[in-house]
Amino acid sequence: MRRAALLALLLVAALPAGAAELPFHGFLEVAGGARVVDDAAARDDVLLEEARFQLDFLRDGDRGSLAFRADFVHDGVDRETRIEIREANVVLLPWESVDLKAGRQVLTWGTGDLIFLNDLFPKDWQSFFLGRDDEYLKKPSDALRATWFGGWANLDLAWTPVFEPDGFLTGERLSYWNAGAGRRFGPRDPELDPAEPPKTLGNGTLAGRLYGSFGGWETALYGYRGRYGQPKGVDPGAGEAFFPRLEAWGASARGALLGGIANAETAWYRSLDDPGGSDPNRPNDELRFLAGFTREVLPEQNLGLQAYLERALSFPAPGFTDQNRWWLTARYTGFFLQQNLTLSLFAFYSPSEDDAYLRPKAAYKLSDEILLTLGANVFLGSHDDTFFGQFEDNTNVYARVRYSF
């Protein structure tokens, strides 16, 4: 950690006094986090120890724009220094009603708050559970995105030629429930190393969204064909996990209601490798439903509530302890001290699996450039094999210091 902090200080010292006039933006951040409960599957309780230096460059032109954003990371847990390119793309405007965006980019859509039904673009769940900034939950892809702006409706198409999986838990830092072994797997065990599909065009993903506003409501239809982002399938012959094929169709609506913002979304997941739901080693078809409502409950204090259901269309189903998995969520956000202090809590609770996940966080803006963040990831559960209960031994606290320029 001392090495990461030293690197951070050197980079800050290297910034010129007129940093605000630089042709790019970015930040320097030092972060640390550790497990606060015993985990028999782990040798070390330190989960996060890194210095991160981000450069963000955007150049606009008459016929398009160029964007580049990269993180230079020194990771004290992995004992490595790496570059993570989050954006490297060009936006072209070949016609007045068409945008083309090609290159590395973060793709997202849908109406859920930390719940994703039709947003099947890659997510980095390990970063999310370690305490990195929320922006790292959405993982970049090398993709081509085309947007057509019509008179009453618009169309998005996103093609990712090479399949990009989620940043899923492999056991390298955070332990998880291994159903095959009947116990938690963690850093003391072999990492989960699933078979990825060949990097050919036929194994890419295609996603579409048709959207528009009607009567003040934002509405959308979605389609997706590709693969599950996590290795939900198991090949018993090869003895390894893999990413089964997936097709999804869905719809959403969001608009003003009762002084707040309401949203609803649904999706139908078709498991293309097991359409009948008879193979216990592949996921079954599912229906997913989400309803949410957010409003200001006190001055500068907001509350958001969501109810979410995953229903396996055939049961028993891999990953499900009940045919219906319910989640209830609540997000509180309050701004204090002239909005320099932000207190928030995001809570997941599953009444069907009797487990929960809490994300309390406090962020204090020491100046226009310096932001201090303290937070925790708290996992609770009565059973080792439920969605959040399996992570109970990964409960951790973290702190970050960010200097923006």
Coordinates of C-alpha atoms in Angstrom, one line a residue:
M1 CA 0.0 0.0 0.0
R2 CA 2.9 2.3 0.8
R3 CA 4.2 1.8 -2.8
A4 CA 0.8 2.7 -4.3
A5 CA 0.6 5.8 -2.1
L6 CA 4.1 6.9 -3.1
L7 CA 3.3 6.5 -6.8
A8 CA 0.1 8.6 -6.2
L9 CA 2.1 11.4 -4.6
L10 CA 4.7 11.4 -7.3
L11 CA 2.0 11.7 -10.0
V12 CA 0.3 14.6 -8.2
A13 CA 3.6 16.4 -7.8
A14 CA 4.1 16.0 -11.5
L15 CA 0.9 17.8 -12.4
P16 CA 1.5 21.4 -13.4
A17 CA -0.1 24.2 -11.4
G18 CA -2.3 25.1 -14.4
A19 CA -3.8 21.6 -14.6
A20 CA -7.2 23.0 -15.3
E21 CA -5.9 24.2 -18.7
L22 CA -4.7 20.8 -19.8
P23 CA -6.3 19.4 -23.0
F24 CA -7.5 16.4 -21.0
H25 CA -9.1 15.5 -17.7
G26 CA -8.7 12.7 -15.2
F27 CA -8.0 11.8 -11.7
L28 CA -5.5 10.2 -9.4
E29 CA -6.9 7.8 -6.8
V30 CA -5.5 5.7 -4.0
A31 CA -7.7 2.9 -2.7
G32 CA -7.5 0.3 0.0
G33 CA -9.9 -2.3 1.3
A34 CA -10.0 -5.4 3.5
R35 CA -12.2 -8.2 4.6
V36 CA -13.6 -7.7 8.1
V37 CA -14.8 -11.3 8.7
D38 CA -12.9 -14.5 8.7
D39 CA -12.9 -16.5 5.5
A40 CA -11.5 -20.0 5.7
A41 CA -11.1 -20.1 1.9
A42 CA -8.7 -17.0 1.9
R43 CA -5.1 -16.6 3.1
D44 CA -5.1 -12.7 3.1
D45 CA -7.8 -10.3 4.2
V46 CA -6.5 -7.4 2.0
L47 CA -8.8 -7.1 -1.0
L48 CA -8.0 -3.8 -2.5
E49 CA -4.7 -2.0 -2.6
E50 CA -4.1 0.2 -5.7
A51 CA -3.2 3.5 -7.2
R52 CA -5.2 4.5 -10.3
F53 CA -4.3 7.4 -12.7
Q54 CA -7.0 8.1 -15.3
L55 CA -6.6 10.3 -18.4
D56 CA -9.8 11.3 -20.2
F57 CA -9.5 13.0 -23.6
L58 CA -12.3 14.1 -25.9
R59 CA -11.9 16.0 -29.2
D60 CA -15.1 17.2 -31.0
G61 CA -15.2 18.0 -34.8
D62 CA -17.8 19.0 -37.3
R63 CA -18.3 15.5 -38.6
G64 CA -17.6 13.5 -35.4
S65 CA -15.5 13.2 -32.3
L66 CA -12.7 11.2 -30.8
A67 CA -12.6 9.9 -27.3
F68 CA -9.9 8.2 -25.2
R69 CA -9.9 7.2 -21.6
A70 CA -7.4 5.0 -19.9
D71 CA -6.5 4.0 -16.4
F72 CA -2.9 3.3 -15.4
V73 CA -3.2 1.0 -12.4
H74 CA -0.7 -0.2 -9.8
D75 CA -2.4 -3.2 -8.1
G76 CA -0.7 -4.1 -4.8
V77 CA -2.8 -7.3 -4.4
D78 CA -1.9 -8.7 -7.8
R79 CA 1.6 -7.1 -7.6
E80 CA 1.4 -5.8 -11.1
T81 CA 1.1 -2.5 -13.0
R82 CA -1.3 -2.5 -16.0
I83 CA -3.2 -0.2 -18.4
E84 CA -7.0 -0.5 -18.6
I85 CA -8.4 1.2 -21.7
R86 CA -12.0 2.1 -21.0
E87 CA -12.7 4.2 -24.1
A88 CA -10.9 4.5 -27.5
N89 CA -13.5 5.3 -30.1
V90 CA -14.5 7.5 -32.9
V91 CA -18.0 8.9 -33.4
L92 CA -19.0 9.6 -37.0
L93 CA -22.0 11.5 -38.3
P94 CA -22.4 10.2 -41.9
W95 CA -26.0 11.5 -42.1
E96 CA -28.0 14.0 -40.1
S97 CA -30.1 11.2 -38.5
V98 CA -27.4 8.6 -38.0
D99 CA -24.5 8.3 -35.5
L100 CA -21.8 5.6 -35.7
K101 CA -19.6 4.9 -32.8
A102 CA -16.7 2.4 -33.3
G103 CA -14.1 1.2 -30.9
R104 CA -13.8 0.5 -27.2
Q105 CA -16.8 1.9 -25.3
V106 CA -19.0 1.4 -22.4
L107 CA -22.5 0.3 -23.5
T108 CA -25.6 0.6 -21.3
W109 CA -29.3 1.0 -21.4
G110 CA -32.4 0.0 -19.3
T111 CA -34.2 1.5 -16.4
G112 CA -33.1 -0.5 -13.3
D113 CA -30.9 0.9 -10.5
L114 CA -28.1 -1.7 -10.1
I115 CA -30.4 -4.3 -11.5
F116 CA -30.0 -5.2 -15.2
L117 CA -32.6 -7.0 -17.2
N118 CA -32.1 -5.9 -20.8
D119 CA -28.7 -4.3 -20.3
L120 CA -26.7 -7.5 -21.1
F121 CA -23.5 -5.6 -21.8
P122 CA -20.5 -6.7 -19.7
K123 CA -20.3 -5.9 -16.0
D124 CA -17.4 -6.1 -13.7
W125 CA -18.9 -7.6 -10.5
Q126 CA -15.5 -8.2 -8.8
S127 CA -14.7 -4.5 -9.0
F128 CA -18.2 -3.7 -7.7
F129 CA -17.8 -5.9 -4.6
L130 CA -14.3 -4.8 -3.9
G131 CA -15.2 -1.1 -3.4
R132 CA -13.9 0.5 -6.6
D133 CA -16.0 3.4 -7.9
D134 CA -19.4 2.5 -9.3
E135 CA -18.3 3.5 -12.8
Y136 CA -16.1 0.3 -13.0
L137 CA -19.2 -1.9 -12.7
K138 CA -19.8 -1.3 -16.4
K139 CA -17.1 -3.0 -18.3
P140 CA -16.0 -1.7 -21.7
S141 CA -16.4 -3.6 -25.0
D142 CA -14.9 -3.4 -28.5
A143 CA -18.1 -2.7 -30.4
L144 CA -19.8 -0.9 -33.2
R145 CA -22.9 1.1 -32.2
A146 CA -25.2 2.7 -34.7
T147 CA -28.1 5.1 -33.7
W148 CA -30.8 6.2 -36.0
F149 CA -32.9 9.2 -34.9
G150 CA -36.4 9.1 -36.3
G151 CA -39.3 11.4 -36.0
W152 CA -41.1 9.5 -33.3
A153 CA -38.8 6.6 -32.6
N154 CA -35.1 6.0 -32.5
L155 CA -33.1 2.8 -33.0
D156 CA -29.9 1.6 -31.4
L157 CA -27.9 -1.4 -32.6
A158 CA -24.8 -2.5 -30.8
W159 CA -22.6 -5.2 -32.3
T160 CA -19.7 -6.7 -30.3
P161 CA -17.7 -8.9 -32.8
V162 CA -15.8 -10.8 -30.1
F163 CA -17.7 -12.0 -27.0
E164 CA -16.7 -10.1 -23.8
P165 CA -17.6 -11.8 -20.6
D166 CA -18.4 -10.2 -17.3
G167 CA -15.8 -9.7 -14.6
F168 CA -17.2 -12.5 -12.6
L169 CA -15.9 -14.0 -9.3
T170 CA -13.2 -16.6 -9.9
G171 CA -12.2 -17.1 -6.3
E172 CA -9.0 -15.2 -6.9
R173 CA -9.9 -12.6 -4.2
L174 CA -13.5 -13.1 -3.3
S175 CA -14.9 -16.5 -2.3
Y176 CA -18.1 -18.0 -3.8
W177 CA -20.3 -21.1 -3.5
N178 CA -19.1 -23.9 -5.7
A179 CA -22.1 -26.1 -6.2
G180 CA -20.1 -29.0 -7.6
A181 CA -17.8 -29.1 -4.6
G182 CA -20.6 -28.4 -2.1
R183 CA -18.5 -25.6 -0.3
R184 CA -17.1 -22.1 -0.7
F185 CA -14.2 -21.7 -3.1
G186 CA -11.7 -18.9 -2.6
P187 CA -8.0 -17.9 -2.9
R188 CA -6.9 -21.2 -1.4
D189 CA -8.6 -23.1 -4.2
P190 CA -8.0 -23.3 -8.0
E191 CA -9.5 -20.2 -9.8
L192 CA -12.6 -20.7 -11.8
D193 CA -11.3 -20.8 -15.4
P194 CA -14.2 -21.3 -17.8
A195 CA -13.9 -22.2 -21.5
E196 CA -14.5 -19.1 -23.5
P197 CA -16.1 -19.4 -27.0
P198 CA -13.7 -19.0 -30.0
K199 CA -13.0 -15.4 -30.9
T200 CA -14.9 -15.5 -34.2
L201 CA -17.6 -13.3 -35.6
G202 CA -20.1 -16.0 -35.1
N203 CA -19.6 -15.8 -31.3
G204 CA -20.2 -12.1 -31.1
T205 CA -23.2 -10.4 -29.6
L206 CA -25.9 -8.2 -31.2
A207 CA -28.2 -6.0 -29.1
G208 CA -31.0 -3.6 -30.3
R209 CA -33.2 -1.0 -28.7
L210 CA -36.2 0.8 -30.3
Y211 CA -37.2 3.7 -28.1
G212 CA -39.2 6.9 -28.0
S213 CA -41.3 9.1 -25.8
F214 CA -45.1 8.8 -25.7
G215 CA -47.2 11.0 -23.4
G216 CA -44.2 12.0 -21.3
W217 CA -43.1 8.4 -20.8
E218 CA -39.8 7.0 -22.1
T219 CA -40.5 3.6 -23.6
A220 CA -38.3 1.0 -25.2
L221 CA -38.3 -2.4 -26.8
Y222 CA -35.1 -4.6 -26.6
G223 CA -33.6 -7.6 -28.3
Y224 CA -30.3 -9.5 -27.6
R225 CA -28.6 -12.5 -29.1
G226 CA -25.3 -13.7 -27.7
R227 CA -24.3 -15.4 -24.5
Y228 CA -24.7 -15.2 -20.8
G229 CA -22.0 -12.9 -19.4
Q230 CA -21.2 -15.3 -16.6
P231 CA -20.2 -19.0 -16.9
K232 CA -23.6 -20.4 -16.0
G233 CA -23.2 -23.7 -17.8
V234 CA -21.1 -26.8 -17.0
D235 CA -19.8 -29.3 -19.5
P236 CA -19.7 -32.5 -17.4
G237 CA -17.6 -34.3 -20.0
A238 CA -14.8 -31.7 -20.0
G239 CA -15.4 -30.9 -16.3
E240 CA -15.3 -27.1 -17.0
A241 CA -17.7 -24.2 -16.9
F242 CA -18.7 -22.3 -20.1
F243 CA -20.9 -19.4 -21.3
P244 CA -24.2 -20.7 -22.7
R245 CA -25.9 -19.0 -25.6
L246 CA -28.7 -16.6 -24.7
E247 CA -31.5 -14.7 -26.6
A248 CA -33.5 -12.0 -24.7
W249 CA -36.5 -9.9 -25.5
G250 CA -37.9 -7.1 -23.3
A251 CA -39.6 -3.8 -22.8
S252 CA -39.4 -0.8 -20.4
A253 CA -41.1 2.4 -19.5
R254 CA -40.1 5.3 -17.3
G255 CA -41.9 8.6 -16.5
A256 CA -43.1 11.1 -13.9
L257 CA -45.7 9.8 -11.4
L258 CA -46.9 11.1 -8.0
G259 CA -44.2 13.6 -7.7
G260 CA -41.4 11.1 -8.5
I261 CA -40.1 9.0 -11.3
A262 CA -41.6 5.5 -11.9
N263 CA -40.1 2.8 -14.0
A264 CA -41.0 -0.7 -15.1
E265 CA -39.1 -3.3 -17.1
T266 CA -39.5 -6.9 -18.2
A267 CA -37.4 -9.4 -20.1
W268 CA -37.7 -12.9 -21.4
Y269 CA -34.5 -14.9 -21.4
R270 CA -34.3 -17.9 -23.8
S271 CA -31.6 -20.3 -22.9
L272 CA -30.7 -21.5 -26.5
D273 CA -28.5 -24.4 -25.3
D274 CA -31.4 -25.9 -23.2
P275 CA -34.8 -24.7 -24.6
G276 CA -36.7 -27.4 -22.8
G277 CA -35.1 -26.8 -19.4
S278 CA -34.2 -30.5 -19.0
D279 CA -30.5 -30.2 -18.7
P280 CA -29.3 -29.6 -15.1
N281 CA -26.0 -28.2 -16.3
R282 CA -27.4 -25.3 -18.3
P283 CA -29.6 -22.3 -17.3
N284 CA -33.3 -22.5 -17.9
D285 CA -35.6 -19.9 -19.6
E286 CA -36.6 -17.1 -17.3
L287 CA -39.0 -14.2 -17.1
R288 CA -37.8 -11.1 -15.2
F289 CA -39.9 -8.2 -14.0
L290 CA -38.9 -4.9 -12.3
A291 CA -40.9 -2.0 -10.9
G292 CA -39.4 1.0 -9.3
F293 CA -40.2 4.5 -7.9
T294 CA -37.8 7.3 -6.8
R295 CA -38.7 10.7 -5.3
E296 CA -37.3 13.4 -3.1
V297 CA -38.6 12.7 0.5
L298 CA -36.9 15.7 2.2
P299 CA -34.9 18.6 0.7
E300 CA -31.8 17.2 -1.0
Q301 CA -32.7 13.7 0.2
N302 CA -33.9 11.0 -2.2
L303 CA -35.3 7.6 -1.7
G304 CA -35.6 4.9 -4.5
L305 CA -37.5 1.6 -4.1
Q306 CA -37.5 -1.4 -6.4
A307 CA -39.2 -4.8 -6.6
Y308 CA -37.6 -7.4 -8.8
L309 CA -38.6 -11.0 -9.7
E310 CA -36.7 -13.7 -11.6
R311 CA -38.9 -16.6 -12.4
A312 CA -37.4 -19.8 -13.8
L313 CA -39.8 -21.2 -16.4
S314 CA -38.7 -24.7 -15.5
F315 CA -37.8 -25.8 -12.0
P316 CA -35.5 -27.1 -10.6
A317 CA -33.1 -24.7 -12.3
P318 CA -29.4 -24.2 -11.9
G319 CA -28.7 -21.2 -9.6
F320 CA -32.2 -21.1 -8.2
T321 CA -33.2 -22.3 -4.7
D322 CA -36.9 -21.5 -5.5
Q323 CA -38.7 -21.0 -8.8
N324 CA -39.2 -17.4 -7.9
R325 CA -36.3 -15.2 -6.7
W326 CA -37.5 -11.9 -5.3
W327 CA -35.3 -8.9 -4.6
L328 CA -36.5 -5.7 -2.8
T329 CA -34.1 -2.8 -3.0
A330 CA -33.9 0.7 -1.4
R331 CA -31.5 3.5 -2.2
Y332 CA -31.2 6.5 0.1
T333 CA -29.1 9.5 -0.9
G334 CA -28.7 12.6 1.1
F335 CA -26.6 15.7 0.5
F336 CA -25.3 17.8 3.4
L337 CA -22.9 20.6 4.3
Q338 CA -23.7 22.5 1.1
Q339 CA -23.6 19.3 -0.8
N340 CA -20.0 18.6 0.1
L341 CA -21.0 15.5 2.1
T342 CA -23.0 12.7 0.4
L343 CA -24.4 9.9 2.5
S344 CA -25.9 6.9 0.7
L345 CA -27.1 3.4 1.4
F346 CA -28.1 0.8 -1.2
A347 CA -29.8 -2.3 0.2
F348 CA -30.8 -5.5 -1.5
Y349 CA -33.0 -8.0 0.4
S350 CA -34.4 -11.2 -0.9
P351 CA -37.5 -12.5 1.0
S352 CA -37.4 -15.7 -1.1
E353 CA -33.7 -16.6 -0.3
D354 CA -33.5 -14.8 3.1
D355 CA -30.3 -13.0 2.3
A356 CA -29.2 -9.4 1.9
Y357 CA -26.5 -7.1 0.6
L358 CA -25.8 -3.6 2.0
R359 CA -23.7 -0.8 0.4
P360 CA -23.3 2.1 2.9
K361 CA -21.1 4.9 1.6
A362 CA -20.0 8.4 2.7
A363 CA -18.2 10.8 0.3
Y364 CA -16.8 14.1 1.4
K365 CA -15.6 16.8 -1.0
L366 CA -12.6 18.3 0.7
S367 CA -12.1 20.8 -2.2
D368 CA -13.1 21.0 -5.8
E369 CA -10.2 18.6 -6.6
I370 CA -10.1 16.2 -3.6
L371 CA -12.8 13.6 -2.8
L372 CA -12.7 11.3 0.2
T373 CA -14.8 8.1 0.1
L374 CA -15.5 5.5 2.8
G375 CA -17.8 2.6 2.3
A376 CA -18.5 -1.1 2.9
N377 CA -19.9 -4.2 1.2
V378 CA -21.9 -6.2 3.7
F379 CA -23.3 -9.6 2.8
L380 CA -25.8 -11.4 5.0
G381 CA -27.5 -14.8 4.5
S382 CA -28.9 -17.8 6.3
H383 CA -27.7 -20.3 3.7
D384 CA -24.3 -20.7 1.9
D385 CA -25.8 -21.4 -1.5
T386 CA -28.0 -18.3 -2.0
F387 CA -27.1 -15.4 -4.3
F388 CA -25.8 -13.0 -1.6
G389 CA -25.4 -15.6 1.2
Q390 CA -22.5 -17.3 -0.6
F391 CA -20.5 -14.0 -0.3
E392 CA -21.0 -13.6 3.5
D393 CA -17.3 -14.2 4.3
N394 CA -16.4 -11.4 1.9
T395 CA -17.9 -8.5 3.9
N396 CA -15.4 -5.7 3.6
V397 CA -14.7 -2.0 4.2
Y398 CA -12.8 0.3 1.8
A399 CA -11.5 3.9 1.5
R400 CA -10.5 6.0 -1.5
V401 CA -8.9 9.3 -1.9
R402 CA -9.3 10.9 -5.4
Y403 CA -7.6 14.0 -6.8
S404 CA -9.3 15.2 -10.0
F405 CA -7.9 17.6 -12.5

